CSV table of C-alpha atoms in Angstrom, one decimal:
chain,number,residue,atom,x,y,z
M,1,MET,CA,-71.2,-14.0,13.7
M,2,ALA,CA,-68.0,-15.3,15.2
M,3,LYS,CA,-66.3,-13.3,17.9
M,4,ARG,CA,-63.1,-11.7,16.9
M,5,LYS,CA,-60.1,-12.5,19.0
M,6,THR,CA,-58.1,-9.6,20.2
M,7,VAL,CA,-54.5,-9.8,19.3
M,8,GLN,CA,-52.0,-8.7,21.9
M,9,PRO,CA,-49.3,-6.5,20.6
M,10,PHE,CA,-45.9,-8.2,20.5
M,11,GLN,CA,-43.6,-6.5,23.0
M,12,VAL,CA,-39.9,-6.6,22.5
M,13,THR,CA,-37.9,-6.7,25.7
M,14,PRO,CA,-34.4,-5.3,25.6
M,15,PRO,CA,-31.7,-7.8,26.2
M,16,VAL,CA,-30.3,-8.0,29.7
M,17,HIS,CA,-26.5,-7.4,29.6
M,18,SER,CA,-24.6,-9.4,32.2
M,19,HIS,CA,-21.2,-8.3,31.0
M,20,PRO,CA,-19.8,-4.8,30.4
M,21,SER,CA,-19.0,-3.8,26.9
M,22,ALA,CA,-15.3,-3.5,25.9
M,23,GLY,CA,-14.0,0.1,25.8
M,24,LEU,CA,-11.7,1.6,23.2
M,25,LEU,CA,-8.4,1.1,25.0
M,26,ARG,CA,-9.1,-2.6,25.7
M,27,ARG,CA,-10.1,-3.2,22.1
M,28,LEU,CA,-7.0,-1.4,20.8
M,29,GLY,CA,-4.8,-3.5,23.1
M,30,ALA,CA,-6.2,-6.7,21.8
M,31,LEU,CA,-5.9,-5.4,18.3
M,32,LEU,CA,-2.2,-4.7,18.8
M,33,TYR,CA,-1.6,-8.2,20.1
M,34,ASP,CA,-3.5,-9.7,17.1
M,35,TYR,CA,-1.5,-7.6,14.7
M,36,LEU,CA,1.7,-9.2,16.1
M,37,VAL,CA,0.2,-12.6,15.5
M,38,VAL,CA,-1.1,-11.7,12.0
M,39,ILE,CA,2.4,-10.3,11.0
M,40,SER,CA,4.0,-13.6,12.0
M,41,LEU,CA,1.4,-15.5,10.0
M,42,LEU,CA,2.0,-13.3,7.0
M,43,VAL,CA,5.8,-14.0,7.3
M,44,ILE,CA,5.0,-17.7,7.2
M,45,ALA,CA,2.6,-17.3,4.3
M,46,GLY,CA,5.3,-15.2,2.5
M,47,PHE,CA,7.7,-18.1,2.8
M,48,ILE,CA,5.1,-20.5,1.5
M,49,GLY,CA,4.4,-18.2,-1.4
M,50,MET,CA,8.1,-17.8,-2.2
M,51,GLY,CA,8.5,-21.6,-2.1
M,52,ILE,CA,5.6,-22.1,-4.5
M,53,ALA,CA,6.9,-19.5,-6.8
M,54,GLN,CA,10.4,-21.1,-6.8
M,55,LEU,CA,8.8,-24.5,-7.4
M,56,LEU,CA,6.9,-23.2,-10.4
M,57,LEU,CA,10.1,-21.8,-11.8
M,58,VAL,CA,12.1,-25.0,-11.3
M,59,THR,CA,9.5,-27.2,-12.8
M,60,GLY,CA,9.2,-24.9,-15.8
M,61,LEU,CA,5.5,-24.1,-15.4
M,62,VAL,CA,6.4,-20.4,-15.2
M,63,THR,CA,9.1,-18.4,-16.9
M,64,LEU,CA,10.4,-15.0,-15.9
M,65,PRO,CA,10.9,-12.0,-18.2
M,66,GLU,CA,14.5,-11.0,-18.8
M,67,GLY,CA,16.2,-9.4,-15.8
M,68,LYS,CA,13.5,-10.4,-13.3
M,69,ASP,CA,13.9,-12.7,-10.3
M,70,VAL,CA,11.5,-14.9,-8.4
M,71,SER,CA,10.2,-12.1,-6.2
M,72,TRP,CA,8.6,-10.6,-9.4
M,73,LEU,CA,6.0,-13.4,-9.2
M,74,LEU,CA,5.0,-12.2,-5.8
M,75,THR,CA,4.0,-8.7,-6.9
M,76,GLY,CA,0.7,-9.8,-8.6
M,77,PRO,CA,-2.9,-9.8,-7.4
M,78,LEU,CA,-2.8,-13.6,-6.8
M,79,TYR,CA,-0.1,-13.2,-4.0
M,80,SER,CA,-2.0,-10.3,-2.5
M,81,ALA,CA,-5.2,-12.4,-2.5
M,82,TRP,CA,-3.3,-15.2,-0.7
M,83,LEU,CA,-2.1,-12.9,2.0
M,84,ALA,CA,-5.7,-11.4,2.4
M,85,LEU,CA,-7.0,-15.0,2.7
M,86,VAL,CA,-4.6,-15.7,5.5
M,87,ILE,CA,-5.7,-12.5,7.4
M,88,PHE,CA,-9.4,-13.2,6.9
M,89,GLY,CA,-8.9,-16.9,7.8
M,90,PHE,CA,-7.2,-16.0,11.1
M,91,TYR,CA,-10.0,-13.7,12.3
M,92,ILE,CA,-12.9,-15.8,10.9
M,93,TRP,CA,-11.5,-19.0,12.4
M,94,PHE,CA,-11.1,-17.6,15.9
M,95,TRP,CA,-14.2,-15.5,16.0
M,96,THR,CA,-16.6,-18.2,14.9
M,97,ARG,CA,-15.0,-21.1,16.9
M,98,ALA,CA,-14.3,-19.6,20.3
M,99,GLY,CA,-15.4,-15.9,20.1
M,100,GLN,CA,-11.9,-14.8,20.9
M,101,THR,CA,-8.6,-14.3,19.1
M,102,ILE,CA,-5.3,-14.6,20.8
M,103,GLY,CA,-5.2,-10.9,21.6
M,104,MET,CA,-8.8,-11.0,22.8
M,105,ARG,CA,-8.0,-13.8,25.2
M,106,ALA,CA,-5.1,-11.8,26.7
M,107,TRP,CA,-7.4,-8.8,27.3
M,108,ARG,CA,-10.4,-11.0,28.4
M,109,LEU,CA,-12.6,-9.9,25.5
M,110,ARG,CA,-15.2,-12.0,23.7
M,111,ILE,CA,-17.2,-11.3,20.6
M,112,GLN,CA,-20.7,-12.8,20.6
M,113,ASN,CA,-24.3,-12.3,19.6
M,114,VAL,CA,-26.6,-10.7,22.1
M,115,ASP,CA,-27.9,-14.1,23.2
M,116,GLY,CA,-24.3,-15.2,24.0
M,117,SER,CA,-23.7,-17.5,21.0
M,118,ASN,CA,-20.7,-17.4,18.8
M,119,ILE,CA,-21.0,-15.2,15.7
M,120,ARG,CA,-21.6,-16.7,12.3
M,121,ILE,CA,-19.2,-16.7,9.3
M,122,THR,CA,-21.2,-14.0,7.6
M,123,GLN,CA,-21.1,-11.8,10.7
M,124,ALA,CA,-17.3,-12.3,10.8
M,125,ILE,CA,-16.9,-11.3,7.2
M,126,ILE,CA,-19.1,-8.2,7.7
M,127,ARG,CA,-17.0,-7.2,10.8
M,128,LEU,CA,-13.8,-7.5,8.7
M,129,ALA,CA,-15.2,-5.6,5.8
M,130,THR,CA,-16.5,-2.7,8.0
M,131,ALA,CA,-13.7,-2.5,10.6
M,132,ALA,CA,-11.5,-0.2,8.4
M,133,PHE,CA,-8.3,-1.7,9.9
M,134,GLY,CA,-9.4,-0.9,13.4
M,135,LEU,CA,-10.7,2.7,12.8
M,136,GLY,CA,-14.3,1.5,13.4
M,137,ASN,CA,-13.4,1.1,17.0
M,138,LEU,CA,-13.3,4.9,17.4
M,139,MET,CA,-17.1,4.9,17.6
M,140,CYS,CA,-16.7,3.5,21.1
M,141,LEU,CA,-15.9,7.1,22.2
M,142,PHE,CA,-19.5,8.3,21.5
M,143,ASP,CA,-21.3,5.9,23.9
M,144,ARG,CA,-19.7,5.5,27.3
M,145,GLN,CA,-22.5,3.3,28.7
M,146,ARG,CA,-22.5,0.5,26.1
M,147,PRO,CA,-19.6,1.2,23.7
M,148,LYS,CA,-20.1,-0.3,20.3
M,149,ALA,CA,-17.8,-0.1,17.3
M,150,PHE,CA,-18.9,0.5,13.8
M,151,GLN,CA,-18.3,-3.2,12.9
M,152,ASP,CA,-20.3,-4.3,15.9
M,153,ILE,CA,-23.3,-2.4,14.8
M,154,TRP,CA,-23.2,-3.6,11.2
M,155,ALA,CA,-22.5,-7.3,12.2
M,156,GLU,CA,-25.2,-7.1,14.9
M,157,CYS,CA,-22.9,-8.5,17.6
M,158,GLU,CA,-21.1,-7.2,20.7
M,159,VAL,CA,-17.7,-7.3,22.3
M,160,ILE,CA,-17.8,-7.9,26.1
M,161,VAL,CA,-15.3,-8.1,28.9
M,162,LEU,CA,-15.1,-11.4,30.7
M,163,SER,CA,-14.3,-11.9,34.3
M,164,LYS,CA,-11.0,-13.7,35.0
M,165,GLN,CA,-12.8,-17.0,35.9
M,166,GLU,CA,-14.9,-16.9,32.7
M,167,ASN,CA,-11.8,-16.2,30.6
M,168,LEU,CA,-10.1,-19.2,32.2
M,169,ASN,CA,-13.1,-21.4,31.5
M,170,MET,CA,-13.1,-20.2,27.9
M,171,LEU,CA,-9.4,-21.1,27.6
M,172,ASN,CA,-10.0,-24.6,29.1
M,173,LYS,CA,-12.8,-25.5,26.6
């Protein structure tokens, strides 16, 4: 009869964190900076939407009901979806490419997986869907050692604070 090999149990080692987690105030500061950028992008997207609506009217592809102007075309779900696409595109682009938005760069924050790699598109979408317009960050108040927001837990990622030199290296990539 053959000897049975003993199987060693698989041991999971907890990840070693070389950077501190971002606290609530730092996250809110970066969020405020990002909101200013997003608002400016929405203004530009609004001009583009208004131009397309006017072009559709001039070419005769769309007609308006009596007593309505071109802004009536911008009250539908298509225009709202366009603006949501701009917001989602901003965050997904920056998070998956560099791990930092413009506001996160100013506050020396980086979003990453536990192994240090950039998050995937699906993780970015999960973060946006579970962030509740920034309210998910309030969960940072419950863990002072390694603060994690609601969206960090669901997307299985972390937001860390970079040193000044690391932040400069990220900017120069």
